[in-house]
Short mmCIF file of C-alpha atoms and ligand atoms in Angstrom, two decimals:
data_model
loop_
_atom_site.label_atom_id
_atom_site.label_comp_id
_atom_site.label_asym_id
_atom_site.label_seq_id
_atom_site.Cartn_x
_atom_site.Cartn_y
_atom_site.Cartn_z
CA MET N 1 -58.78 29.97 -17.38
CA ASP N 2 -62.56 30.05 -16.74
CA VAL N 3 -63.64 31.59 -13.44
CA PHE N 4 -66.79 30.12 -11.92
CA ASP N 5 -69.05 31.92 -9.41
CA PRO N 6 -72.64 30.65 -9.30
CA GLY N 7 -73.84 34.14 -8.30
CA LEU N 8 -71.71 35.93 -10.95
CA ALA N 9 -70.40 38.15 -8.13
CA GLY N 10 -67.79 40.60 -9.34
CA VAL N 11 -68.47 39.79 -13.01
CA LEU N 12 -68.69 42.87 -15.24
CA ALA N 13 -71.40 42.11 -17.80
CA ALA N 14 -72.37 45.55 -19.08
CA GLU N 15 -71.23 49.12 -19.51
CA THR N 16 -74.01 51.57 -18.79
CA LYS N 17 -74.60 55.30 -18.72
CA LEU N 18 -77.82 54.82 -16.77
CA SER N 19 -76.83 54.43 -13.13
CA HIS N 20 -73.84 53.84 -10.90
CA VAL N 21 -73.92 51.92 -7.65
CA ASP N 22 -70.92 52.41 -5.35
CA GLY N 23 -71.33 49.66 -2.78
CA GLU N 24 -68.36 50.72 -0.65
CA ALA N 25 -69.26 54.41 -0.45
CA GLY N 26 -73.02 53.77 -0.30
CA GLU N 27 -73.74 56.00 -3.28
CA LEU N 28 -76.25 55.76 -6.12
CA VAL N 29 -76.08 57.99 -9.18
CA ILE N 30 -78.97 57.89 -11.67
CA GLY N 31 -78.49 59.46 -15.09
CA GLY N 32 -75.51 61.38 -13.69
CA TYR N 33 -77.31 62.78 -10.61
CA PRO N 34 -76.87 61.53 -7.03
CA LEU N 35 -80.16 60.07 -5.76
CA GLY N 36 -80.31 62.59 -2.90
CA LEU N 37 -80.41 65.47 -5.43
CA LEU N 38 -83.14 63.83 -7.48
CA ALA N 39 -85.25 63.11 -4.41
CA GLN N 40 -85.04 66.78 -3.41
CA HIS N 41 -85.69 68.37 -6.80
CA ALA N 42 -87.07 65.98 -9.41
CA THR N 43 -90.26 64.09 -10.19
CA PHE N 44 -90.54 60.51 -11.40
CA GLU N 45 -91.42 61.76 -14.89
CA GLU N 46 -88.21 63.82 -15.00
CA VAL N 47 -86.12 60.84 -13.90
CA ALA N 48 -87.76 58.54 -16.48
CA TYR N 49 -87.07 61.14 -19.17
CA LEU N 50 -83.47 61.50 -17.95
CA LEU N 51 -82.94 57.73 -18.16
CA TRP N 52 -84.42 57.45 -21.64
CA HIS N 53 -82.83 60.55 -23.18
CA GLY N 54 -79.61 60.95 -21.23
CA SER N 55 -80.39 64.54 -20.22
CA ARG N 56 -82.83 66.44 -18.05
CA PRO N 57 -85.97 67.60 -19.84
CA ASP N 58 -86.55 71.33 -20.22
CA ASP N 59 -90.02 72.63 -19.35
CA GLY N 60 -91.41 72.03 -22.84
CA GLU N 61 -89.97 68.52 -23.10
CA LEU N 62 -91.30 67.62 -19.67
CA ALA N 63 -94.78 68.91 -20.49
CA GLU N 64 -94.80 66.94 -23.73
CA PHE N 65 -93.53 63.73 -22.08
CA SER N 66 -96.00 64.05 -19.20
CA ALA N 67 -98.85 64.56 -21.66
CA ARG N 68 -97.87 61.50 -23.70
CA LEU N 69 -97.62 59.44 -20.52
CA SER N 70 -101.03 60.66 -19.43
CA GLN N 71 -102.58 59.82 -22.82
CA SER N 72 -101.15 56.30 -22.67
CA ARG N 73 -102.64 55.26 -19.34
CA ALA N 74 -105.86 53.56 -20.36
CA LEU N 75 -105.64 49.77 -20.34
CA PRO N 76 -106.72 47.71 -23.36
CA GLU N 77 -109.82 45.50 -22.95
CA THR N 78 -107.75 42.30 -23.02
CA THR N 79 -105.52 43.52 -20.21
CA LEU N 80 -108.57 44.43 -18.14
CA GLU N 81 -110.06 41.01 -18.80
CA ILE N 82 -106.89 39.28 -17.62
CA LEU N 83 -106.83 41.40 -14.48
CA ARG N 84 -110.48 40.55 -13.79
CA ARG N 85 -109.75 36.82 -14.14
CA ALA N 86 -106.72 37.09 -11.88
CA ALA N 87 -108.84 38.96 -9.31
CA GLN N 88 -111.52 36.23 -9.41
CA LYS N 89 -108.79 33.81 -8.39
CA GLN N 90 -107.30 36.30 -5.91
CA ARG N 91 -103.86 35.88 -7.47
CA PRO N 92 -101.03 37.92 -5.88
CA PRO N 93 -100.79 41.41 -7.46
CA ILE N 94 -97.25 40.80 -8.76
CA ASP N 95 -98.51 37.72 -10.66
CA ALA N 96 -101.45 39.73 -12.02
CA LEU N 97 -99.00 42.39 -13.21
CA ARG N 98 -96.79 39.79 -14.89
CA MET N 99 -99.82 38.40 -16.78
CA ALA N 100 -101.05 41.89 -17.69
CA ALA N 101 -97.64 43.15 -18.83
CA ALA N 102 -97.46 40.48 -21.51
CA THR N 103 -100.54 42.05 -23.16
CA PHE N 104 -99.49 45.71 -23.06
CA ASP N 105 -98.84 45.82 -26.81
CA LEU N 106 -101.80 43.71 -27.89
CA ASP N 107 -103.97 46.59 -29.09
CA LEU N 108 -101.18 48.38 -30.93
CA GLU N 109 -101.28 47.95 -34.69
CA GLU N 110 -98.17 47.17 -36.69
CA GLY N 111 -96.70 50.53 -37.62
CA ASP N 112 -98.33 52.38 -34.68
CA THR N 113 -94.96 52.88 -33.06
CA GLU N 114 -92.88 53.00 -36.24
CA GLY N 115 -90.51 55.95 -36.25
CA ALA N 116 -91.38 56.61 -32.61
CA PRO N 117 -89.28 54.12 -30.64
CA LEU N 118 -90.23 55.64 -27.30
CA ALA N 119 -93.97 55.49 -27.99
CA LEU N 120 -94.14 51.82 -27.00
CA ALA N 121 -91.86 52.50 -24.03
CA THR N 122 -94.17 55.31 -22.87
CA THR N 123 -97.22 53.06 -23.26
CA ILE N 124 -95.62 50.29 -21.20
CA LEU N 125 -94.52 52.69 -18.47
CA ALA N 126 -97.95 54.32 -18.26
CA ARG N 127 -99.86 51.05 -18.33
CA THR N 128 -97.77 49.37 -15.64
CA ALA N 129 -98.92 51.82 -12.98
CA SER N 130 -102.49 51.65 -14.32
CA ALA N 131 -102.49 47.85 -14.18
CA VAL N 132 -101.23 47.77 -10.59
CA ALA N 133 -103.83 50.30 -9.43
CA THR N 134 -106.65 48.66 -11.38
CA TYR N 135 -105.82 45.25 -9.96
CA GLY N 136 -105.86 46.72 -6.46
CA ARG N 137 -109.48 47.74 -7.07
CA LEU N 138 -110.62 44.61 -8.89
CA ARG N 139 -109.42 42.22 -6.23
CA ALA N 140 -111.25 44.30 -3.63
CA GLY N 141 -114.45 43.84 -5.64
CA LEU N 142 -114.41 47.43 -6.97
CA GLU N 143 -114.76 48.59 -10.56
CA PRO N 144 -111.75 50.17 -12.34
CA VAL N 145 -111.41 53.94 -12.38
CA ALA N 146 -110.41 55.72 -15.62
CA PRO N 147 -107.11 57.67 -15.48
CA HIS N 148 -107.21 61.33 -14.46
CA PRO N 149 -105.80 63.40 -17.34
CA ASP N 150 -104.49 66.23 -15.13
CA LEU N 151 -102.59 64.27 -12.52
CA GLY N 152 -98.90 63.36 -12.48
CA HIS N 153 -97.82 59.73 -12.68
CA ALA N 154 -97.69 59.02 -8.94
CA ALA N 155 -100.86 60.97 -8.08
CA ASN N 156 -102.73 59.26 -10.90
CA PHE N 157 -101.64 55.85 -9.60
CA LEU N 158 -103.28 56.64 -6.24
CA TYR N 159 -106.30 58.12 -8.02
CA MET N 160 -106.83 54.96 -10.06
CA LEU N 161 -106.40 52.88 -6.90
CA ASP N 162 -108.62 54.89 -4.52
CA GLY N 163 -110.99 56.64 -6.92
CA ALA N 164 -110.19 60.03 -5.34
CA VAL N 165 -107.60 62.72 -5.95
CA PRO N 166 -104.88 61.99 -3.34
CA ASP N 167 -103.43 64.23 -0.69
CA PRO N 168 -100.23 65.77 -2.21
CA LYS N 169 -98.10 64.35 0.64
CA ARG N 170 -99.13 60.79 -0.22
CA ALA N 171 -98.63 61.42 -3.92
CA ARG N 172 -95.13 62.80 -3.28
CA GLY N 173 -94.36 59.72 -1.14
CA VAL N 174 -95.17 57.48 -4.13
CA ASP N 175 -93.30 59.82 -6.50
CA VAL N 176 -90.12 59.72 -4.39
CA TYR N 177 -90.44 55.97 -4.00
CA MET N 178 -90.77 55.37 -7.75
CA MET N 179 -87.79 57.55 -8.63
CA THR N 180 -85.70 55.97 -5.88
CA VAL N 181 -86.18 52.49 -7.36
CA SER N 182 -86.15 53.63 -11.01
CA ASP N 183 -82.72 52.21 -11.74
CA HIS N 184 -79.93 50.42 -9.92
CA GLY N 185 -77.05 49.20 -12.05
CA LEU N 186 -77.09 45.62 -13.20
CA ASN N 187 -79.53 44.30 -10.60
CA VAL N 188 -81.09 40.89 -11.22
CA SER N 189 -84.29 41.96 -12.97
CA THR N 190 -82.42 44.48 -15.14
CA PHE N 191 -79.93 41.79 -16.06
CA ALA N 192 -82.84 39.51 -16.98
CA ALA N 193 -84.29 42.26 -19.19
CA ARG N 194 -80.91 42.83 -20.86
CA VAL N 195 -80.38 39.10 -21.45
CA ILE N 196 -83.79 38.84 -23.16
CA THR N 197 -83.13 42.01 -25.20
CA SER N 198 -79.72 40.69 -26.25
CA THR N 199 -81.42 37.96 -28.30
CA ASP N 200 -83.07 40.74 -30.37
CA SER N 201 -86.35 39.96 -28.64
CA ASP N 202 -88.93 42.68 -27.98
CA ILE N 203 -89.31 45.10 -25.10
CA VAL N 204 -92.59 43.64 -23.79
CA SER N 205 -90.97 40.20 -23.52
CA ALA N 206 -87.98 41.73 -21.74
CA VAL N 207 -89.97 43.61 -19.10
CA THR N 208 -92.34 40.68 -18.53
CA GLY N 209 -89.30 38.52 -17.74
CA ALA N 210 -87.93 41.27 -15.52
CA ILE N 211 -91.15 41.29 -13.47
CA GLY N 212 -90.71 37.56 -12.92
CA ALA N 213 -87.16 38.14 -11.66
CA LEU N 214 -88.22 40.99 -9.38
CA LYS N 215 -90.89 38.87 -7.67
CA GLY N 216 -88.47 36.74 -5.63
CA PRO N 217 -87.91 37.69 -1.97
CA LEU N 218 -84.14 37.86 -2.51
CA HIS N 219 -84.72 40.73 -4.95
CA GLY N 220 -87.90 42.84 -4.92
CA GLY N 221 -90.22 40.60 -2.96
CA ALA N 222 -88.83 41.46 0.48
CA PRO N 223 -90.69 44.63 1.62
CA GLY N 224 -93.84 42.75 2.62
CA PRO N 225 -91.88 40.36 4.86
CA ALA N 226 -89.81 43.25 6.25
CA LEU N 227 -92.98 44.95 7.47
CA ASP N 228 -94.33 41.66 8.85
CA MET N 229 -91.18 41.46 10.94
CA VAL N 230 -91.71 44.94 12.43
CA PHE N 231 -95.35 44.13 13.22
CA GLU N 232 -94.39 40.77 14.72
CA ILE N 233 -91.95 42.56 17.04
CA GLY N 234 -94.66 45.05 18.00
CA THR N 235 -92.77 46.99 20.68
CA ALA N 236 -89.13 48.06 20.80
CA ASP N 237 -88.41 46.10 23.99
CA ARG N 238 -89.16 42.83 22.13
CA ALA N 239 -86.83 43.56 19.19
CA GLU N 240 -83.70 41.98 20.58
CA ALA N 241 -85.37 38.72 21.69
CA VAL N 242 -87.36 38.24 18.47
CA LEU N 243 -84.41 39.02 16.21
CA ARG N 244 -82.05 36.79 18.20
CA GLU N 245 -84.55 33.96 17.85
CA LYS N 246 -84.71 34.45 14.07
CA LEU N 247 -80.95 34.66 13.65
CA GLY N 248 -80.52 31.66 15.97
CA ARG N 249 -82.79 29.65 13.67
CA GLY N 250 -80.60 30.71 10.71
CA GLU N 251 -83.32 32.97 9.25
CA ARG N 252 -82.47 36.04 7.19
CA LEU N 253 -83.68 39.38 8.42
CA MET N 254 -85.71 40.84 5.58
CA GLY N 255 -84.66 44.34 4.55
CA PHE N 256 -81.00 43.82 5.46
CA GLY N 257 -77.95 42.81 3.45
CA HIS N 258 -77.15 43.52 -0.17
CA ARG N 259 -74.93 41.94 -2.80
CA VAL N 260 -73.35 45.27 -3.74
CA TYR N 261 -73.78 47.61 -0.75
CA LYS N 262 -71.41 46.86 2.10
CA VAL N 263 -72.63 49.95 3.92
CA ARG N 264 -76.10 51.39 4.30
CA ASP N 265 -78.05 51.44 1.03
CA PRO N 266 -78.42 55.16 0.10
CA ARG N 267 -82.00 54.48 -0.97
CA ALA N 268 -82.81 53.57 2.63
CA ASP N 269 -82.01 57.14 3.73
CA VAL N 270 -84.13 58.74 1.02
CA LEU N 271 -87.06 56.47 1.77
CA ALA N 272 -86.65 56.82 5.54
CA ALA N 273 -86.86 60.62 5.15
CA ALA N 274 -89.98 60.28 2.99
CA ALA N 275 -91.51 57.87 5.51
CA GLU N 276 -90.74 60.23 8.39
CA THR N 277 -92.57 63.06 6.58
CA LEU N 278 -95.56 60.88 5.87
CA LEU N 279 -95.75 59.12 9.24
CA ALA N 280 -95.55 62.33 11.23
CA GLU N 281 -98.45 61.93 13.64
CA GLY N 282 -100.01 59.68 16.30
CA GLU N 283 -99.92 55.89 15.81
CA GLN N 284 -98.14 56.30 12.48
CA GLN N 285 -95.30 58.16 14.17
CA LYS N 286 -95.06 55.38 16.78
CA LEU N 287 -94.66 52.87 13.96
CA TYR N 288 -91.87 54.95 12.42
CA ARG N 289 -90.05 55.08 15.77
CA LEU N 290 -90.50 51.34 16.24
CA ALA N 291 -89.08 50.64 12.78
CA LYS N 292 -86.05 52.82 13.55
CA ASP N 293 -85.47 50.95 16.84
CA VAL N 294 -85.85 47.56 15.15
CA GLU N 295 -83.41 48.68 12.45
CA ALA N 296 -80.75 49.68 14.99
CA THR N 297 -81.12 46.38 16.86
CA ALA N 298 -81.03 44.35 13.64
CA ILE N 299 -77.80 46.01 12.45
CA ARG N 300 -76.16 45.43 15.84
CA LEU N 301 -77.20 41.77 15.96
CA LEU N 302 -76.24 41.11 12.34
CA ALA N 303 -72.72 42.32 13.14
CA GLU N 304 -72.67 39.92 16.10
CA TYR N 305 -74.12 36.85 14.32
CA LYS N 306 -72.45 37.42 10.94
CA PRO N 307 -69.13 39.09 11.79
CA GLY N 308 -67.26 40.44 8.78
CA ARG N 309 -70.32 40.21 6.49
CA ARG N 310 -71.09 43.95 6.66
CA LEU N 311 -74.87 43.62 6.62
CA ASP N 312 -76.80 46.88 6.75
CA THR N 313 -80.24 48.25 5.86
CA ASN N 314 -81.30 47.82 2.23
CA VAL N 315 -83.96 49.58 0.16
CA GLU N 316 -86.71 47.16 1.11
CA TYR N 317 -86.87 48.03 4.80
CA PHE N 318 -87.99 51.63 4.43
CA THR N 319 -89.94 50.83 1.29
CA ALA N 320 -92.18 48.78 3.54
CA LEU N 321 -92.64 51.60 6.00
CA LEU N 322 -93.16 54.33 3.40
CA LEU N 323 -95.67 52.38 1.32
CA HIS N 324 -97.52 51.27 4.44
CA GLY N 325 -97.72 54.97 5.32
CA VAL N 326 -99.11 55.67 1.84
CA GLY N 327 -101.84 53.17 2.68
CA LEU N 328 -100.90 50.31 0.37
CA GLU N 329 -101.38 46.68 1.28
CA ALA N 330 -98.09 44.80 1.66
CA ASP N 331 -98.54 42.65 -1.44
CA MET N 332 -98.84 45.81 -3.57
CA PHE N 333 -95.30 46.92 -2.65
CA THR N 334 -93.47 44.76 -5.18
CA PRO N 335 -95.80 45.64 -8.09
CA LEU N 336 -95.23 49.32 -7.31
CA PHE N 337 -91.50 48.62 -7.27
CA ALA N 338 -91.98 47.19 -10.79
CA ALA N 339 -93.87 50.33 -11.87
CA GLY N 340 -90.91 52.47 -10.81
CA ARG N 341 -88.17 50.14 -12.05
CA MET N 342 -89.97 49.92 -15.39
CA ALA N 343 -88.33 53.25 -16.31
CA GLY N 344 -84.89 51.70 -15.77
CA TRP N 345 -85.72 48.33 -17.36
CA ILE N 346 -86.82 50.09 -20.54
CA ALA N 347 -83.74 52.32 -20.57
CA HIS N 348 -81.52 49.25 -20.23
CA CYS N 349 -83.40 47.46 -23.03
CA ILE N 350 -82.72 50.45 -25.30
CA GLU N 351 -79.05 50.56 -24.26
CA GLN N 352 -78.62 46.80 -24.70
CA ALA N 353 -80.39 46.77 -28.09
CA GLY N 354 -77.86 49.32 -29.31
CA LEU N 355 -75.01 46.86 -28.65
CA GLY N 356 -76.33 44.12 -30.89
CA ARG N 357 -74.47 41.43 -28.95
CA ILE N 358 -76.05 38.34 -27.42
CA ILE N 359 -75.32 37.63 -23.72
CA ARG N 360 -74.29 34.01 -23.62
CA PRO N 361 -72.11 32.73 -20.75
CA GLN N 362 -70.95 29.14 -20.45
CA SER N 363 -71.60 26.29 -18.08
CA ARG N 364 -69.30 23.57 -16.85
CA TYR N 365 -70.75 20.07 -17.19
CA VAL N 366 -70.51 18.11 -13.93
CA GLY N 367 -72.91 15.24 -14.83
CA PRO N 368 -72.08 11.73 -15.94
CA VAL N 369 -71.38 10.56 -19.47
CA TYR N 370 -72.88 7.11 -20.13
CA THR N 371 -71.53 4.85 -22.79
CA ALA N 372 -74.69 2.76 -23.32
CA TRP N 373 -78.48 3.53 -23.44
N1 ACO L 401 -80.06 38.28 7.54
C1 ACO L 401 -79.21 37.36 8.07
N2 ACO L 401 -78.09 36.92 7.46
C2 ACO L 401 -77.83 37.40 6.25
C3 ACO L 401 -78.67 38.37 5.61
C4 ACO L 401 -79.81 38.80 6.31
N3 ACO L 401 -80.63 39.68 5.81
N4 ACO L 401 -78.16 38.66 4.40
C5 ACO L 401 -77.04 37.91 4.27
N5 ACO L 401 -76.84 37.16 5.37
C6 ACO L 401 -75.74 36.25 5.65
C7 ACO L 401 -75.93 34.93 4.94
O1 ACO L 401 -76.64 34.01 5.73
C8 ACO L 401 -74.49 34.51 4.73
O2 ACO L 401 -74.01 34.03 5.93
P1 ACO L 401 -73.06 32.72 5.96
O3 ACO L 401 -71.93 33.02 5.01
O4 ACO L 401 -72.67 32.61 7.39
O5 ACO L 401 -73.91 31.60 5.46
C9 ACO L 401 -73.77 35.83 4.46
O6 ACO L 401 -74.57 36.84 5.11
C10 ACO L 401 -73.68 36.17 2.98
O7 ACO L 401 -74.94 35.97 2.37
P2 ACO L 401 -75.13 35.79 0.83
O8 ACO L 401 -76.49 35.23 0.55
O9 ACO L 401 -73.95 35.08 0.24
O10 ACO L 401 -75.04 37.29 0.36
P3 ACO L 401 -75.56 37.83 -0.99
O11 ACO L 401 -74.77 39.02 -1.29
O12 ACO L 401 -75.61 36.78 -2.02
O13 ACO L 401 -77.08 38.19 -0.62
C11 ACO L 401 -79.14 39.22 -0.29
C12 ACO L 401 -77.67 39.41 -0.75
C13 ACO L 401 -79.78 38.11 -1.12
C14 ACO L 401 -79.91 40.52 -0.52
C15 ACO L 401 -79.16 38.84 1.21
O14 ACO L 401 -78.52 39.85 1.98
C16 ACO L 401 -80.56 38.59 1.75
O15 ACO L 401 -81.09 37.48 1.58
N6 ACO L 401 -81.21 39.62 2.42
C17 ACO L 401 -82.54 39.46 2.92
C18 ACO L 401 -83.58 39.62 1.82
C19 ACO L 401 -83.70 41.06 1.32
O16 ACO L 401 -83.71 42.00 2.12
N7 ACO L 401 -83.78 41.19 -0.01
C20 ACO L 401 -83.90 42.49 -0.68
C21 ACO L 401 -82.58 42.89 -1.25
S1 ACO L 401 -82.62 44.53 -1.94
C22 ACO L 401 -83.12 44.33 -3.55
O17 ACO L 401 -82.75 43.42 -4.24
C23 ACO L 401 -84.09 45.28 -4.13
#
């Protein structure tokens, strides 16, 4: 008997060694390690290595991987040209990234990556962050900045965006953010990447499709709107009235609710802690406090308006706050999400390719059947 759920809720469509999401316990394990441990001890490079190799790198392996990532950061001319054109039209950064990503392998010659399956993966990962940073400059009317060979992945992203070596606190904020979003079970964009890979298509096609899936506000496109909501509220005493109005109109509160988590998203805690460290002084600290107050009111009102739905804070809410603290414009949040999730997308592509089985569900026809033209 065929079971039909338009959202595929509860359908098991993959076995993975990459990450485990426990929606009831509010736990996320990446490459065997709870996220909290990674956020305390690891860097994004280590987590990307862990996802791609299945084990932590030793010092030598990490140095080699970091060097290869660093050497792969420069963008090909064609990619730069596409970013320039997108900037002329002031296209949203996530669209510019989607266009750029499709060209990431254009300058690679046939055979360049033969016998080195992770060489292309490393190039894509490195170039994603470069493309996001470069687009941030181009659309502001600034010239691109060449990558800094001595900086880590997160610090180099900020360097290529700002043209200056960043404060280590900001760089660590981006680093923690990127590792936090690096993988998350069979989320929508990862599923999209696995579906594309399952046809024996290539990795660039798979991650370009994944970027398209991530863009939507029901997936990765929510942090901008979540921050807008906090700014719209402005002061804690207005939170209840503004949120009641939104819920009364049937609007969704951005940054709350999750298909899998029925308790607080564990990524929210990691990002809230990183945001608290970064937004430690003056006006910034006031914003952090306001966001915490708005969060508490939102959770209380969601329980009142949507009883039994178990809606709590998701990753997007504190993403917004952290990345605002880093100094990014709101429409850069989702592209940076893509730069972090790229590590997981690629790992899933590799895992899926190893199965050699096409993902092909069925549909039930509910249209008419005519008997004459
Ligand atoms: N605000 C208000 N109501 C909500 C919210 C919310 N944020 N989220 C869910 N609901 C309500 C729905 O209106 C629905 O109520 P109803 O049954 O009375 O109509 C009920 O809760 C269930 O909603 P569904 O859409 O069926 O839940 P689903 O699991 O499919 O949705 C989703 C998950 C899309 C994330 C949803 O919670 C949402 O839209 N949240 C806001 C957008 C957001 O924060 N997105 C980022 C998600 S994190 C990520 O993907 C990286």
